[in-house]
């Protein structure tokens, strides 16, 4: 086996160990468990009352927001009715127009104000917890009597000051944080699906 192959195997093993460590930390974190419970309750209550979930993120987090919205609109773990969710960044024309005509920091907040109604849940994904447009979106949610929630990767971030519920993934690398966000998002949406649609 060549040294290149060994280094590839070594990196794979390192990344798997990092992922396992992150998952074990999440598994034992009672604050995360309580936060998941609160977010599920908010989403279930919103949808039961005719509301929806709005999701936003940048880059890989935007892709995760689209992925999670699709789990609600389509089918995730069971055959059931579609559930209302909007991934804000998927409207590229609106996103780029707002960024061009106003400021990129306003891109999600304007959509939240336009599309959101009292009682809706706005989920912001930010690996740093400091993305200005995520903070602004959650502030707009709070101003509009919505429920602002967030998935982040750094404790004590600006997002925590405006989110009603924040889940923090204990990982150092952006990719590891995103893996944790997807795990938490999938779990939250599976619980929402079960509670709203189980027969």
JSON list of C-alpha atoms in Angstrom, two decimals:
[
{"chain": "A", "resi": 1, "resn": "UNK", "atom": "CA", "xyz": [0.00, 0.00, 0.00]},
{"chain": "A", "resi": 2, "resn": "UNK", "atom": "CA", "xyz": [1.43, 3.40, -0.96]},
{"chain": "A", "resi": 3, "resn": "UNK", "atom": "CA", "xyz": [1.88, 6.35, 1.41]},
{"chain": "A", "resi": 4, "resn": "UNK", "atom": "CA", "xyz": [-0.86, 8.21, -0.52]},
{"chain": "A", "resi": 5, "resn": "UNK", "atom": "CA", "xyz": [-3.31, 5.36, 0.11]},
{"chain": "A", "resi": 6, "resn": "UNK", "atom": "CA", "xyz": [-2.32, 5.28, 3.76]},
{"chain": "A", "resi": 7, "resn": "UNK", "atom": "CA", "xyz": [-2.91, 9.02, 4.11]},
{"chain": "A", "resi": 8, "resn": "UNK", "atom": "CA", "xyz": [-6.31, 8.66, 2.45]},
{"chain": "A", "resi": 9, "resn": "UNK", "atom": "CA", "xyz": [-7.26, 5.88, 4.83]},
{"chain": "A", "resi": 10, "resn": "UNK", "atom": "CA", "xyz": [-5.93, 7.88, 7.76]},
{"chain": "A", "resi": 11, "resn": "UNK", "atom": "CA", "xyz": [-7.99, 10.92, 6.82]},
{"chain": "A", "resi": 12, "resn": "UNK", "atom": "CA", "xyz": [-11.12, 8.81, 6.40]},
{"chain": "A", "resi": 13, "resn": "UNK", "atom": "CA", "xyz": [-10.62, 7.27, 9.84]},
{"chain": "A", "resi": 14, "resn": "UNK", "atom": "CA", "xyz": [-9.97, 10.69, 11.38]},
{"chain": "A", "resi": 15, "resn": "UNK", "atom": "CA", "xyz": [-13.16, 12.15, 9.90]},
{"chain": "A", "resi": 16, "resn": "UNK", "atom": "CA", "xyz": [-15.22, 9.16, 11.05]},
{"chain": "A", "resi": 17, "resn": "UNK", "atom": "CA", "xyz": [-13.80, 9.49, 14.58]},
{"chain": "A", "resi": 18, "resn": "UNK", "atom": "CA", "xyz": [-14.62, 13.21, 14.59]},
{"chain": "A", "resi": 19, "resn": "UNK", "atom": "CA", "xyz": [-18.18, 12.44, 13.50]},
{"chain": "A", "resi": 20, "resn": "UNK", "atom": "CA", "xyz": [-18.60, 9.75, 16.16]},
{"chain": "A", "resi": 21, "resn": "UNK", "atom": "CA", "xyz": [-17.29, 12.11, 18.85]},
{"chain": "A", "resi": 22, "resn": "UNK", "atom": "CA", "xyz": [-19.71, 14.84, 17.76]},
{"chain": "A", "resi": 23, "resn": "UNK", "atom": "CA", "xyz": [-22.63, 12.40, 17.79]},
{"chain": "A", "resi": 24, "resn": "UNK", "atom": "CA", "xyz": [-21.70, 11.08, 21.24]},
{"chain": "A", "resi": 25, "resn": "UNK", "atom": "CA", "xyz": [-21.58, 14.63, 22.59]},
{"chain": "A", "resi": 26, "resn": "UNK", "atom": "CA", "xyz": [-25.02, 15.34, 21.09]},
{"chain": "A", "resi": 27, "resn": "UNK", "atom": "CA", "xyz": [-26.35, 12.07, 22.49]},
{"chain": "A", "resi": 28, "resn": "UNK", "atom": "CA", "xyz": [-25.42, 13.06, 26.05]},
{"chain": "A", "resi": 29, "resn": "UNK", "atom": "CA", "xyz": [-26.44, 16.74, 25.83]},
{"chain": "A", "resi": 30, "resn": "UNK", "atom": "CA", "xyz": [-29.69, 17.28, 27.72]},
{"chain": "A", "resi": 31, "resn": "UNK", "atom": "CA", "xyz": [-29.93, 20.89, 26.47]},
{"chain": "A", "resi": 32, "resn": "UNK", "atom": "CA", "xyz": [-29.96, 19.60, 22.90]},
{"chain": "A", "resi": 33, "resn": "UNK", "atom": "CA", "xyz": [-32.66, 17.07, 23.78]},
{"chain": "A", "resi": 34, "resn": "UNK", "atom": "CA", "xyz": [-34.78, 19.79, 25.40]},
{"chain": "A", "resi": 35, "resn": "UNK", "atom": "CA", "xyz": [-34.19, 22.10, 22.44]},
{"chain": "A", "resi": 36, "resn": "UNK", "atom": "CA", "xyz": [-35.27, 19.46, 19.94]},
{"chain": "A", "resi": 37, "resn": "UNK", "atom": "CA", "xyz": [-38.43, 18.91, 21.99]},
{"chain": "A", "resi": 38, "resn": "UNK", "atom": "CA", "xyz": [-39.21, 22.65, 22.01]},
{"chain": "A", "resi": 39, "resn": "UNK", "atom": "CA", "xyz": [-38.59, 23.06, 18.28]},
{"chain": "A", "resi": 40, "resn": "UNK", "atom": "CA", "xyz": [-40.76, 20.05, 17.42]},
{"chain": "A", "resi": 41, "resn": "UNK", "atom": "CA", "xyz": [-43.53, 21.43, 19.62]},
{"chain": "A", "resi": 42, "resn": "UNK", "atom": "CA", "xyz": [-43.32, 24.83, 17.92]},
{"chain": "A", "resi": 43, "resn": "UNK", "atom": "CA", "xyz": [-43.39, 23.31, 14.41]},
{"chain": "A", "resi": 44, "resn": "UNK", "atom": "CA", "xyz": [-46.24, 20.92, 15.18]},
{"chain": "A", "resi": 45, "resn": "UNK", "atom": "CA", "xyz": [-48.26, 23.71, 16.76]},
{"chain": "A", "resi": 46, "resn": "UNK", "atom": "CA", "xyz": [-47.63, 26.04, 13.85]},
{"chain": "A", "resi": 47, "resn": "UNK", "atom": "CA", "xyz": [-48.64, 23.54, 11.17]},
{"chain": "A", "resi": 48, "resn": "UNK", "atom": "CA", "xyz": [-51.70, 22.41, 13.14]},
{"chain": "A", "resi": 49, "resn": "UNK", "atom": "CA", "xyz": [-52.82, 26.06, 13.19]},
{"chain": "A", "resi": 50, "resn": "UNK", "atom": "CA", "xyz": [-52.34, 26.56, 9.45]},
{"chain": "A", "resi": 51, "resn": "UNK", "atom": "CA", "xyz": [-48.78, 27.84, 9.66]},
{"chain": "A", "resi": 52, "resn": "UNK", "atom": "CA", "xyz": [-45.55, 26.75, 8.04]},
{"chain": "A", "resi": 53, "resn": "UNK", "atom": "CA", "xyz": [-41.80, 26.41, 8.44]},
{"chain": "A", "resi": 54, "resn": "UNK", "atom": "CA", "xyz": [-39.46, 28.85, 6.69]},
{"chain": "A", "resi": 55, "resn": "UNK", "atom": "CA", "xyz": [-35.81, 27.81, 6.39]},
{"chain": "A", "resi": 56, "resn": "UNK", "atom": "CA", "xyz": [-32.69, 29.77, 5.49]},
{"chain": "A", "resi": 57, "resn": "UNK", "atom": "CA", "xyz": [-28.95, 29.33, 5.33]},
{"chain": "A", "resi": 58, "resn": "UNK", "atom": "CA", "xyz": [-25.89, 30.23, 3.24]},
{"chain": "A", "resi": 59, "resn": "UNK", "atom": "CA", "xyz": [-23.84, 27.93, 1.02]},
{"chain": "A", "resi": 60, "resn": "UNK", "atom": "CA", "xyz": [-23.97, 24.36, 2.29]},
{"chain": "A", "resi": 61, "resn": "UNK", "atom": "CA", "xyz": [-26.50, 25.46, 4.90]},
{"chain": "A", "resi": 62, "resn": "UNK", "atom": "CA", "xyz": [-28.75, 26.76, 2.10]},
{"chain": "A", "resi": 63, "resn": "UNK", "atom": "CA", "xyz": [-28.57, 23.32, 0.50]},
{"chain": "A", "resi": 64, "resn": "UNK", "atom": "CA", "xyz": [-29.45, 21.73, 3.85]},
{"chain": "A", "resi": 65, "resn": "UNK", "atom": "CA", "xyz": [-32.39, 24.13, 4.24]},
{"chain": "A", "resi": 66, "resn": "UNK", "atom": "CA", "xyz": [-33.69, 23.04, 0.82]},
{"chain": "A", "resi": 67, "resn": "UNK", "atom": "CA", "xyz": [-33.11, 19.38, 1.70]},
{"chain": "A", "resi": 68, "resn": "UNK", "atom": "CA", "xyz": [-35.04, 19.67, 4.97]},
{"chain": "A", "resi": 69, "resn": "UNK", "atom": "CA", "xyz": [-37.90, 21.64, 3.39]},
{"chain": "A", "resi": 70, "resn": "UNK", "atom": "CA", "xyz": [-38.20, 18.87, 0.80]},
{"chain": "A", "resi": 71, "resn": "UNK", "atom": "CA", "xyz": [-38.58, 16.30, 3.59]},
{"chain": "A", "resi": 72, "resn": "UNK", "atom": "CA", "xyz": [-41.72, 18.08, 4.77]},
{"chain": "A", "resi": 73, "resn": "UNK", "atom": "CA", "xyz": [-43.20, 18.90, 1.37]},
{"chain": "A", "resi": 74, "resn": "UNK", "atom": "CA", "xyz": [-42.52, 15.49, -0.09]},
{"chain": "A", "resi": 75, "resn": "UNK", "atom": "CA", "xyz": [-42.36, 12.31, 1.95]},
{"chain": "A", "resi": 76, "resn": "UNK", "atom": "CA", "xyz": [-39.78, 11.51, 4.59]},
{"chain": "A", "resi": 77, "resn": "UNK", "atom": "CA", "xyz": [-40.36, 8.36, 6.67]},
{"chain": "A", "resi": 78, "resn": "UNK", "atom": "CA", "xyz": [-44.02, 7.71, 6.03]},
{"chain": "A", "resi": 79, "resn": "UNK", "atom": "CA", "xyz": [-46.68, 8.08, 3.37]},
{"chain": "A", "resi": 80, "resn": "UNK", "atom": "CA", "xyz": [-48.72, 11.14, 4.37]},
{"chain": "A", "resi": 81, "resn": "UNK", "atom": "CA", "xyz": [-50.04, 14.52, 3.29]},
{"chain": "A", "resi": 82, "resn": "UNK", "atom": "CA", "xyz": [-47.51, 17.20, 2.33]},
{"chain": "A", "resi": 83, "resn": "UNK", "atom": "CA", "xyz": [-46.47, 19.59, 5.09]},
{"chain": "A", "resi": 84, "resn": "UNK", "atom": "CA", "xyz": [-45.83, 23.31, 4.43]},
{"chain": "A", "resi": 85, "resn": "UNK", "atom": "CA", "xyz": [-42.20, 24.44, 4.26]},
{"chain": "A", "resi": 86, "resn": "UNK", "atom": "CA", "xyz": [-40.31, 27.05, 2.24]},
{"chain": "A", "resi": 87, "resn": "UNK", "atom": "CA", "xyz": [-36.54, 27.17, 1.70]},
{"chain": "A", "resi": 88, "resn": "UNK", "atom": "CA", "xyz": [-36.04, 30.91, 1.20]},
{"chain": "A", "resi": 89, "resn": "UNK", "atom": "CA", "xyz": [-32.75, 30.68, -0.73]},
{"chain": "A", "resi": 90, "resn": "UNK", "atom": "CA", "xyz": [-34.38, 28.55, -3.42]},
{"chain": "A", "resi": 91, "resn": "UNK", "atom": "CA", "xyz": [-35.93, 31.72, -4.91]},
{"chain": "A", "resi": 92, "resn": "UNK", "atom": "CA", "xyz": [-32.73, 32.81, -6.64]},
{"chain": "A", "resi": 93, "resn": "UNK", "atom": "CA", "xyz": [-34.34, 35.79, -8.40]},
{"chain": "A", "resi": 94, "resn": "UNK", "atom": "CA", "xyz": [-35.63, 37.28, -5.14]},
{"chain": "A", "resi": 95, "resn": "UNK", "atom": "CA", "xyz": [-32.41, 36.48, -3.29]},
{"chain": "A", "resi": 96, "resn": "UNK", "atom": "CA", "xyz": [-30.17, 38.16, -5.86]},
{"chain": "A", "resi": 97, "resn": "UNK", "atom": "CA", "xyz": [-32.53, 41.12, -6.40]},
{"chain": "A", "resi": 98, "resn": "UNK", "atom": "CA", "xyz": [-32.62, 41.90, -2.68]},
{"chain": "A", "resi": 99, "resn": "UNK", "atom": "CA", "xyz": [-28.86, 41.45, -2.37]},
{"chain": "A", "resi": 100, "resn": "UNK", "atom": "CA", "xyz": [-28.33, 43.78, -5.34]},
{"chain": "A", "resi": 101, "resn": "UNK", "atom": "CA", "xyz": [-30.96, 46.42, -4.57]},
{"chain": "A", "resi": 102, "resn": "UNK", "atom": "CA", "xyz": [-30.60, 46.50, -0.78]},
{"chain": "A", "resi": 103, "resn": "UNK", "atom": "CA", "xyz": [-27.97, 44.43, 0.98]},
{"chain": "A", "resi": 104, "resn": "UNK", "atom": "CA", "xyz": [-27.19, 40.72, 1.25]},
{"chain": "A", "resi": 105, "resn": "UNK", "atom": "CA", "xyz": [-27.82, 41.01, 4.99]},
{"chain": "A", "resi": 106, "resn": "UNK", "atom": "CA", "xyz": [-31.48, 41.78, 4.13]},
{"chain": "A", "resi": 107, "resn": "UNK", "atom": "CA", "xyz": [-31.96, 38.86, 1.72]},
{"chain": "A", "resi": 108, "resn": "UNK", "atom": "CA", "xyz": [-33.73, 36.49, 4.11]},
{"chain": "A", "resi": 109, "resn": "UNK", "atom": "CA", "xyz": [-35.35, 39.07, 6.40]},
{"chain": "A", "resi": 110, "resn": "UNK", "atom": "CA", "xyz": [-37.39, 40.58, 3.58]},
{"chain": "A", "resi": 111, "resn": "UNK", "atom": "CA", "xyz": [-38.63, 37.13, 2.56]},
{"chain": "A", "resi": 112, "resn": "UNK", "atom": "CA", "xyz": [-39.53, 36.29, 6.16]},
{"chain": "A", "resi": 113, "resn": "UNK", "atom": "CA", "xyz": [-41.51, 39.53, 6.41]},
{"chain": "A", "resi": 114, "resn": "UNK", "atom": "CA", "xyz": [-43.22, 38.90, 3.07]},
{"chain": "A", "resi": 115, "resn": "UNK", "atom": "CA", "xyz": [-44.02, 35.20, 3.52]},
{"chain": "A", "resi": 116, "resn": "UNK", "atom": "CA", "xyz": [-44.22, 34.66, 7.26]},
{"chain": "A", "resi": 117, "resn": "UNK", "atom": "CA", "xyz": [-47.28, 34.99, 9.46]},
{"chain": "A", "resi": 118, "resn": "UNK", "atom": "CA", "xyz": [-47.62, 35.03, 13.26]},
{"chain": "A", "resi": 119, "resn": "UNK", "atom": "CA", "xyz": [-47.02, 31.55, 14.63]},
{"chain": "A", "resi": 120, "resn": "UNK", "atom": "CA", "xyz": [-44.85, 30.37, 11.73]},
{"chain": "A", "resi": 121, "resn": "UNK", "atom": "CA", "xyz": [-41.46, 28.87, 12.59]},
{"chain": "A", "resi": 122, "resn": "UNK", "atom": "CA", "xyz": [-38.32, 30.33, 11.00]},
{"chain": "A", "resi": 123, "resn": "UNK", "atom": "CA", "xyz": [-35.33, 27.99, 11.10]},
{"chain": "A", "resi": 124, "resn": "UNK", "atom": "CA", "xyz": [-31.93, 29.55, 10.44]},
{"chain": "A", "resi": 125, "resn": "UNK", "atom": "CA", "xyz": [-28.86, 27.40, 9.82]},
{"chain": "A", "resi": 126, "resn": "UNK", "atom": "CA", "xyz": [-25.47, 29.01, 10.42]},
{"chain": "A", "resi": 127, "resn": "UNK", "atom": "CA", "xyz": [-22.29, 27.08, 11.12]},
{"chain": "A", "resi": 128, "resn": "UNK", "atom": "CA", "xyz": [-20.66, 30.18, 12.62]},
{"chain": "A", "resi": 129, "resn": "UNK", "atom": "CA", "xyz": [-23.80, 31.48, 14.31]},
{"chain": "A", "resi": 130, "resn": "UNK", "atom": "CA", "xyz": [-22.76, 34.92, 13.15]},
{"chain": "A", "resi": 131, "resn": "UNK", "atom": "CA", "xyz": [-24.19, 35.22, 9.63]},
{"chain": "A", "resi": 132, "resn": "UNK", "atom": "CA", "xyz": [-25.70, 38.70, 9.43]},
{"chain": "A", "resi": 133, "resn": "UNK", "atom": "CA", "xyz": [-28.52, 37.64, 7.13]},
{"chain": "A", "resi": 134, "resn": "UNK", "atom": "CA", "xyz": [-29.52, 34.77, 9.44]},
{"chain": "A", "resi": 135, "resn": "UNK", "atom": "CA", "xyz": [-29.53, 37.10, 12.45]},
{"chain": "A", "resi": 136, "resn": "UNK", "atom": "CA", "xyz": [-31.66, 39.60, 10.49]},
{"chain": "A", "resi": 137, "resn": "UNK", "atom": "CA", "xyz": [-34.07, 36.84, 9.39]},
{"chain": "A", "resi": 138, "resn": "UNK", "atom": "CA", "xyz": [-34.58, 35.72, 12.98]},
{"chain": "A", "resi": 139, "resn": "UNK", "atom": "CA", "xyz": [-35.05, 39.31, 14.11]},
{"chain": "A", "resi": 140, "resn": "UNK", "atom": "CA", "xyz": [-37.71, 39.73, 11.42]},
{"chain": "A", "resi": 141, "resn": "UNK", "atom": "CA", "xyz": [-39.35, 36.53, 12.62]},
{"chain": "A", "resi": 142, "resn": "UNK", "atom": "CA", "xyz": [-39.48, 37.80, 16.19]},
{"chain": "A", "resi": 143, "resn": "UNK", "atom": "CA", "xyz": [-40.85, 41.16, 15.04]},
{"chain": "A", "resi": 144, "resn": "UNK", "atom": "CA", "xyz": [-43.56, 39.35, 13.07]},
{"chain": "A", "resi": 145, "resn": "UNK", "atom": "CA", "xyz": [-44.59, 37.20, 16.07]},
{"chain": "A", "resi": 146, "resn": "UNK", "atom": "CA", "xyz": [-43.08, 34.07, 14.53]},
{"chain": "A", "resi": 147, "resn": "UNK", "atom": "CA", "xyz": [-40.90, 31.54, 16.35]},
{"chain": "A", "resi": 148, "resn": "UNK", "atom": "CA", "xyz": [-37.20, 32.01, 15.50]},
{"chain": "A", "resi": 149, "resn": "UNK", "atom": "CA", "xyz": [-35.06, 28.88, 15.92]},
{"chain": "A", "resi": 150, "resn": "UNK", "atom": "CA", "xyz": [-31.50, 28.13, 14.87]},
{"chain": "A", "resi": 151, "resn": "UNK", "atom": "CA", "xyz": [-28.91, 25.44, 14.31]},
{"chain": "A", "resi": 152, "resn": "UNK", "atom": "CA", "xyz": [-25.37, 26.72, 14.89]},
{"chain": "A", "resi": 153, "resn": "UNK", "atom": "CA", "xyz": [-21.86, 25.47, 15.52]},
{"chain": "A", "resi": 154, "resn": "UNK", "atom": "CA", "xyz": [-20.43, 27.99, 17.97]},
{"chain": "A", "resi": 155, "resn": "UNK", "atom": "CA", "xyz": [-21.76, 28.63, 21.47]},
{"chain": "A", "resi": 156, "resn": "UNK", "atom": "CA", "xyz": [-22.37, 32.25, 22.43]},
{"chain": "A", "resi": 157, "resn": "UNK", "atom": "CA", "xyz": [-22.96, 33.37, 18.84]},
{"chain": "A", "resi": 158, "resn": "UNK", "atom": "CA", "xyz": [-25.08, 36.41, 17.79]},
{"chain": "A", "resi": 159, "resn": "UNK", "atom": "CA", "xyz": [-27.83, 34.09, 16.52]},
{"chain": "A", "resi": 160, "resn": "UNK", "atom": "CA", "xyz": [-28.45, 32.90, 20.09]},
{"chain": "A", "resi": 161, "resn": "UNK", "atom": "CA", "xyz": [-29.41, 36.45, 21.10]},
{"chain": "A", "resi": 162, "resn": "UNK", "atom": "CA", "xyz": [-32.39, 36.48, 18.73]},
{"chain": "A", "resi": 163, "resn": "UNK", "atom": "CA", "xyz": [-33.40, 32.82, 18.44]},
{"chain": "A", "resi": 164, "resn": "UNK", "atom": "CA", "xyz": [-36.00, 31.46, 20.83]},
{"chain": "A", "resi": 165, "resn": "UNK", "atom": "CA", "xyz": [-34.43, 28.00, 20.60]},
{"chain": "A", "resi": 166, "resn": "UNK", "atom": "CA", "xyz": [-30.84, 27.27, 19.50]},
{"chain": "A", "resi": 167, "resn": "UNK", "atom": "CA", "xyz": [-29.15, 23.91, 18.96]},
{"chain": "A", "resi": 168, "resn": "UNK", "atom": "CA", "xyz": [-25.33, 23.95, 18.95]},
{"chain": "A", "resi": 169, "resn": "UNK", "atom": "CA", "xyz": [-23.34, 21.20, 17.24]},
{"chain": "A", "resi": 170, "resn": "UNK", "atom": "CA", "xyz": [-20.05, 20.47, 19.06]},
{"chain": "A", "resi": 171, "resn": "UNK", "atom": "CA", "xyz": [-17.73, 20.22, 16.05]},
{"chain": "A", "resi": 172, "resn": "UNK", "atom": "CA", "xyz": [-14.71, 22.27, 15.02]},
{"chain": "A", "resi": 173, "resn": "UNK", "atom": "CA", "xyz": [-14.91, 21.99, 11.24]},
{"chain": "A", "resi": 174, "resn": "UNK", "atom": "CA", "xyz": [-17.67, 23.49, 9.09]},
{"chain": "A", "resi": 175, "resn": "UNK", "atom": "CA", "xyz": [-18.32, 20.14, 7.41]},
{"chain": "A", "resi": 176, "resn": "UNK", "atom": "CA", "xyz": [-18.69, 18.44, 10.79]},
{"chain": "A", "resi": 177, "resn": "UNK", "atom": "CA", "xyz": [-21.14, 21.11, 11.97]},
{"chain": "A", "resi": 178, "resn": "UNK", "atom": "CA", "xyz": [-23.19, 20.64, 8.80]},
{"chain": "A", "resi": 179, "resn": "UNK", "atom": "CA", "xyz": [-23.27, 16.87, 9.39]},
{"chain": "A", "resi": 180, "resn": "UNK", "atom": "CA", "xyz": [-24.64, 17.55, 12.86]},
{"chain": "A", "resi": 181, "resn": "UNK", "atom": "CA", "xyz": [-27.21, 20.01, 11.51]},
{"chain": "A", "resi": 182, "resn": "UNK", "atom": "CA", "xyz": [-28.49, 17.43, 9.06]},
{"chain": "A", "resi": 183, "resn": "UNK", "atom": "CA", "xyz": [-28.74, 14.79, 11.80]},
{"chain": "A", "resi": 184, "resn": "UNK", "atom": "CA", "xyz": [-30.68, 17.16, 14.07]},
{"chain": "A", "resi": 185, "resn": "UNK", "atom": "CA", "xyz": [-32.83, 18.45, 11.21]},
{"chain": "A", "resi": 186, "resn": "UNK", "atom": "CA", "xyz": [-33.75, 14.96, 10.07]},
{"chain": "A", "resi": 187, "resn": "UNK", "atom": "CA", "xyz": [-34.63, 13.95, 13.63]},
{"chain": "A", "resi": 188, "resn": "UNK", "atom": "CA", "xyz": [-36.75, 17.07, 14.19]},
{"chain": "A", "resi": 189, "resn": "UNK", "atom": "CA", "xyz": [-38.65, 16.62, 10.95]},
{"chain": "A", "resi": 190, "resn": "UNK", "atom": "CA", "xyz": [-39.18, 12.90, 11.52]},
{"chain": "A", "resi": 191, "resn": "UNK", "atom": "CA", "xyz": [-40.74, 13.76, 14.89]},
{"chain": "A", "resi": 192, "resn": "UNK", "atom": "CA", "xyz": [-42.88, 16.49, 13.31]},
{"chain": "A", "resi": 193, "resn": "UNK", "atom": "CA", "xyz": [-44.02, 14.05, 10.63]},
{"chain": "A", "resi": 194, "resn": "UNK", "atom": "CA", "xyz": [-44.89, 11.38, 13.20]},
{"chain": "A", "resi": 195, "resn": "UNK", "atom": "CA", "xyz": [-46.82, 13.73, 15.46]},
{"chain": "A", "resi": 196, "resn": "UNK", "atom": "CA", "xyz": [-48.80, 15.34, 12.66]},
{"chain": "A", "resi": 197, "resn": "UNK", "atom": "CA", "xyz": [-49.43, 12.36, 10.41]},
{"chain": "A", "resi": 198, "resn": "UNK", "atom": "CA", "xyz": [-49.25, 9.12, 12.38]},
{"chain": "A", "resi": 199, "resn": "UNK", "atom": "CA", "xyz": [-52.46, 7.10, 12.01]}
]
